[in-house]
C-alpha positions in Angstrom: -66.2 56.0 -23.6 -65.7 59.9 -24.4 -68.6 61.8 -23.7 -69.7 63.1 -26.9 -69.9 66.4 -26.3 -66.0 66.4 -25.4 -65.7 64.0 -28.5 -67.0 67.3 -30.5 -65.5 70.1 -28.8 -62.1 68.3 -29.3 -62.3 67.6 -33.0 -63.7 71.7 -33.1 -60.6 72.8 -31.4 -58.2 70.4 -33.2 -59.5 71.9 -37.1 -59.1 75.6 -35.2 -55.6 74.4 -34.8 -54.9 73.1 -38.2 -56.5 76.6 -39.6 -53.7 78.2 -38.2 -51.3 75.8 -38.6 -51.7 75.4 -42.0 -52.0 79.4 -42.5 -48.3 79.9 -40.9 -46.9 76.7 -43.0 -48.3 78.2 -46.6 -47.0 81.9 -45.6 -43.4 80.6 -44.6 -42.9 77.5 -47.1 -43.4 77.4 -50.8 -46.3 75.1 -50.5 -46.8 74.5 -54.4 -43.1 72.9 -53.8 -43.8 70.7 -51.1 -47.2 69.8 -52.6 -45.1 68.7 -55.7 -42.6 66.5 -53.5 -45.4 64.7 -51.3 -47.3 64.1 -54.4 -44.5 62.4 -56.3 -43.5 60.2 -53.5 -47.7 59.2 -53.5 -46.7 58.4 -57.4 -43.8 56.5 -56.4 -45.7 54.1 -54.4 -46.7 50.5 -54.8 -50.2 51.8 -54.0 -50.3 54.2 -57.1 -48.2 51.7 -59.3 -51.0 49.3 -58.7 -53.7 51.2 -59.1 -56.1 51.0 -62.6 -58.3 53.4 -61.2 -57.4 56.6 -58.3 -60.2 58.6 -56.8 -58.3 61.8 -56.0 -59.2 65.5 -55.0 -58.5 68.9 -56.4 -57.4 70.8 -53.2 -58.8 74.0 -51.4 -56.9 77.2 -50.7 -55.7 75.4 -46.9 -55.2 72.0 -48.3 -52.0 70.2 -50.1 -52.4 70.7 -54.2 -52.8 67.7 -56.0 -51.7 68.9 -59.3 -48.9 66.4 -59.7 -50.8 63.4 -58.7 -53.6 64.0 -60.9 -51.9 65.2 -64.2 -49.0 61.5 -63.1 -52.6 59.7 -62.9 -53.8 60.6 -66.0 -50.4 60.7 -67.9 -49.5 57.0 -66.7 -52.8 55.8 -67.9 -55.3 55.4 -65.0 -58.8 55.8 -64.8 -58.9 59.3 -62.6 -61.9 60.8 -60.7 -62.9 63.8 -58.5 -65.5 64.0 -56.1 -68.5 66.6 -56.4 -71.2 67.4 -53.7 -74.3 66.4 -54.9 -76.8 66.8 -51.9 -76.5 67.4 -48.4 -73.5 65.1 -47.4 -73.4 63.3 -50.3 -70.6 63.0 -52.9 -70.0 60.7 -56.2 -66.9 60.7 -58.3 -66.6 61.8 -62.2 -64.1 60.5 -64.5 -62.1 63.1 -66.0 -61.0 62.8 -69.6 -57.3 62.3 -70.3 -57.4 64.2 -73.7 -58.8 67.3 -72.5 -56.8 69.9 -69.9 -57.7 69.2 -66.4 -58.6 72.2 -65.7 -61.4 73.4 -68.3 -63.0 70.0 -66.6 -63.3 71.8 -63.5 -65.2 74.6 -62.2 -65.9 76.3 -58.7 -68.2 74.2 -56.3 -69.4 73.1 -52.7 -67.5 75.4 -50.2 -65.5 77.0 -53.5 -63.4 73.9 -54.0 -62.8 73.4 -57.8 -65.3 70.0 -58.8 -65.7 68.0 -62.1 -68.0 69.9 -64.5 -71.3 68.9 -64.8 -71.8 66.3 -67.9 -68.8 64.1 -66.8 -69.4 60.6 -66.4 -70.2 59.2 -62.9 -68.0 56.6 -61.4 -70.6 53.8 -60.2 -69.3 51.0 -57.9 -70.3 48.5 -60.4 -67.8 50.2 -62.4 -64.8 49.7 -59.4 -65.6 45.7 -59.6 -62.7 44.4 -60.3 -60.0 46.9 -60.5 -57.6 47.7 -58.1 -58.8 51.1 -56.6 -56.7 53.7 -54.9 -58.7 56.4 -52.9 -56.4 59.6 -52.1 -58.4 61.0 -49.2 -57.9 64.7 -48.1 -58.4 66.2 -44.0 -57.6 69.1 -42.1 -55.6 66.3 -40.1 -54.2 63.0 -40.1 -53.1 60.9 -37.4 -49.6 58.4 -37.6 -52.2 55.8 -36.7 -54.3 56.6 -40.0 -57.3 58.5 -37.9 -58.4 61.3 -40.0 -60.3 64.5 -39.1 -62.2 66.5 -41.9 -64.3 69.6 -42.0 -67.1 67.9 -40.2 -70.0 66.9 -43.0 -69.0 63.4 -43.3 -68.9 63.1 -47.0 -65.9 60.6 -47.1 -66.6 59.1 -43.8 -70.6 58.0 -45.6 -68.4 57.5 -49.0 -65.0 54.8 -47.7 -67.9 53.1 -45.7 -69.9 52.3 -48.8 -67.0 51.6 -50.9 -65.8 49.1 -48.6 -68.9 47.3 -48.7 -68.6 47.0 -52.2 -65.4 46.7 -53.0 -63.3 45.6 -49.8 -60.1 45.6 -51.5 -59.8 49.1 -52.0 -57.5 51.2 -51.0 -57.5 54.6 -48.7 -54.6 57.1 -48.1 -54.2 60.0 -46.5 -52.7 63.0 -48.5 -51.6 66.1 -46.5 -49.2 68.7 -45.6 -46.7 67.8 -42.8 -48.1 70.6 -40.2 -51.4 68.9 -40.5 -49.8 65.0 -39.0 -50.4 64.7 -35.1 -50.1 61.5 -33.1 -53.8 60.7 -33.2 -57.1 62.3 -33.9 -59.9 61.8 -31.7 -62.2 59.2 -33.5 -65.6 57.3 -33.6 -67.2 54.4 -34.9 -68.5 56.3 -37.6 -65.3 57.8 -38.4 -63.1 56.1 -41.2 -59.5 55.4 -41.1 -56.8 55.8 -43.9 -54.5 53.0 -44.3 -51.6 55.6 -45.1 -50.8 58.9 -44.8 -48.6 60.8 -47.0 -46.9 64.2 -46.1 
């Protein structure tokens, strides 16, 4: 068993990396174009085909934009959410409207990452029952091996655990830049894997 102290000082030292690596990768790459590419293979899969509803993300200055996926999501017809912090470590998902431009539905949030407005409906598990549910997870990194690293509060760890209580049938990828894939990511119980990673 790893100690836990190594456990933390190696997940600390892996998001330093992915900081930087992610800085370089944006400066030398049109990342807006690569974004657009990743996202539209996610649209091309038989997990998005599938899909009646997709919990997505709006992404952060260091993370892939989502822009494609979540205009293809509400264009083909699905039920799309975002996530919003609403307490410490906690997170819910509003459903966005598909007649009104994503982005006056949006303002700035937790940690300055754009959230659903306030006034939006809230996405209850009662109202997953039934429905084939596609969960596009962000990270700072991803392993092949679907381990997953974020920034360390454990909103989607707390939030994939619940869901899959509820509604064991849904589905969890990973959605990510290709600097920010390594082999494997040092993990926990409490940690949450992705069944898929796209990059």
């Amino acid at each position: 068993m790893v100690p836990a102290d190594s456990f933390s000082d190696g997940k600390r030292a892996l998001r330093k990396e992915m900081r930087r690596a992610v800085s370089v990768f944006v400066s030398e790459n049109d990342a807006d174009a690569v974004s657009a590419g990743i996202c539209r293979r996610l649209v091309s899969s038989r997990e998005f085909a599938s899909a009646d509803i997709v919990l997505s993300f709006v992404g952060g200055p260091l993370e892939i934009r989502t822009d494609v996926l979540n205009e293809t999501a509400l264009s083909s017809g699905k039920t799309l959410a975002l996530p919003k912090v609403v307490g410490e470590g906690i997170m819910e998902f509003r459903v966005v409207s598909p007649t009104v431009p994503l982005s006056a539905q949006l303002s700035s949030g937790a940690f300055g990452i754009c959230e659903p407005v306030d006034g939006l409906p809230v996405l209850s598990f009662a109202g997953l029952s039934g429905k084939n549910v596609l969960v596009v997870v962000p990270g700072v990194a991803f392993g092949r091996d679907g381990t997953r690293c974020g920034h360390g509060k454990g909103f989607y760890d707390r939030y994939l655990s619940a869901l899959a209580e509820k509604i064991p049938a849904a589905r969890a990828v990973g959605l990510c830049l290709p600097c920010q894939v390594v082999e494997s990511v040092p993990s926990s119980p409490l940690d949450v894997p992705v069944s898929g990673v796209f990059f």
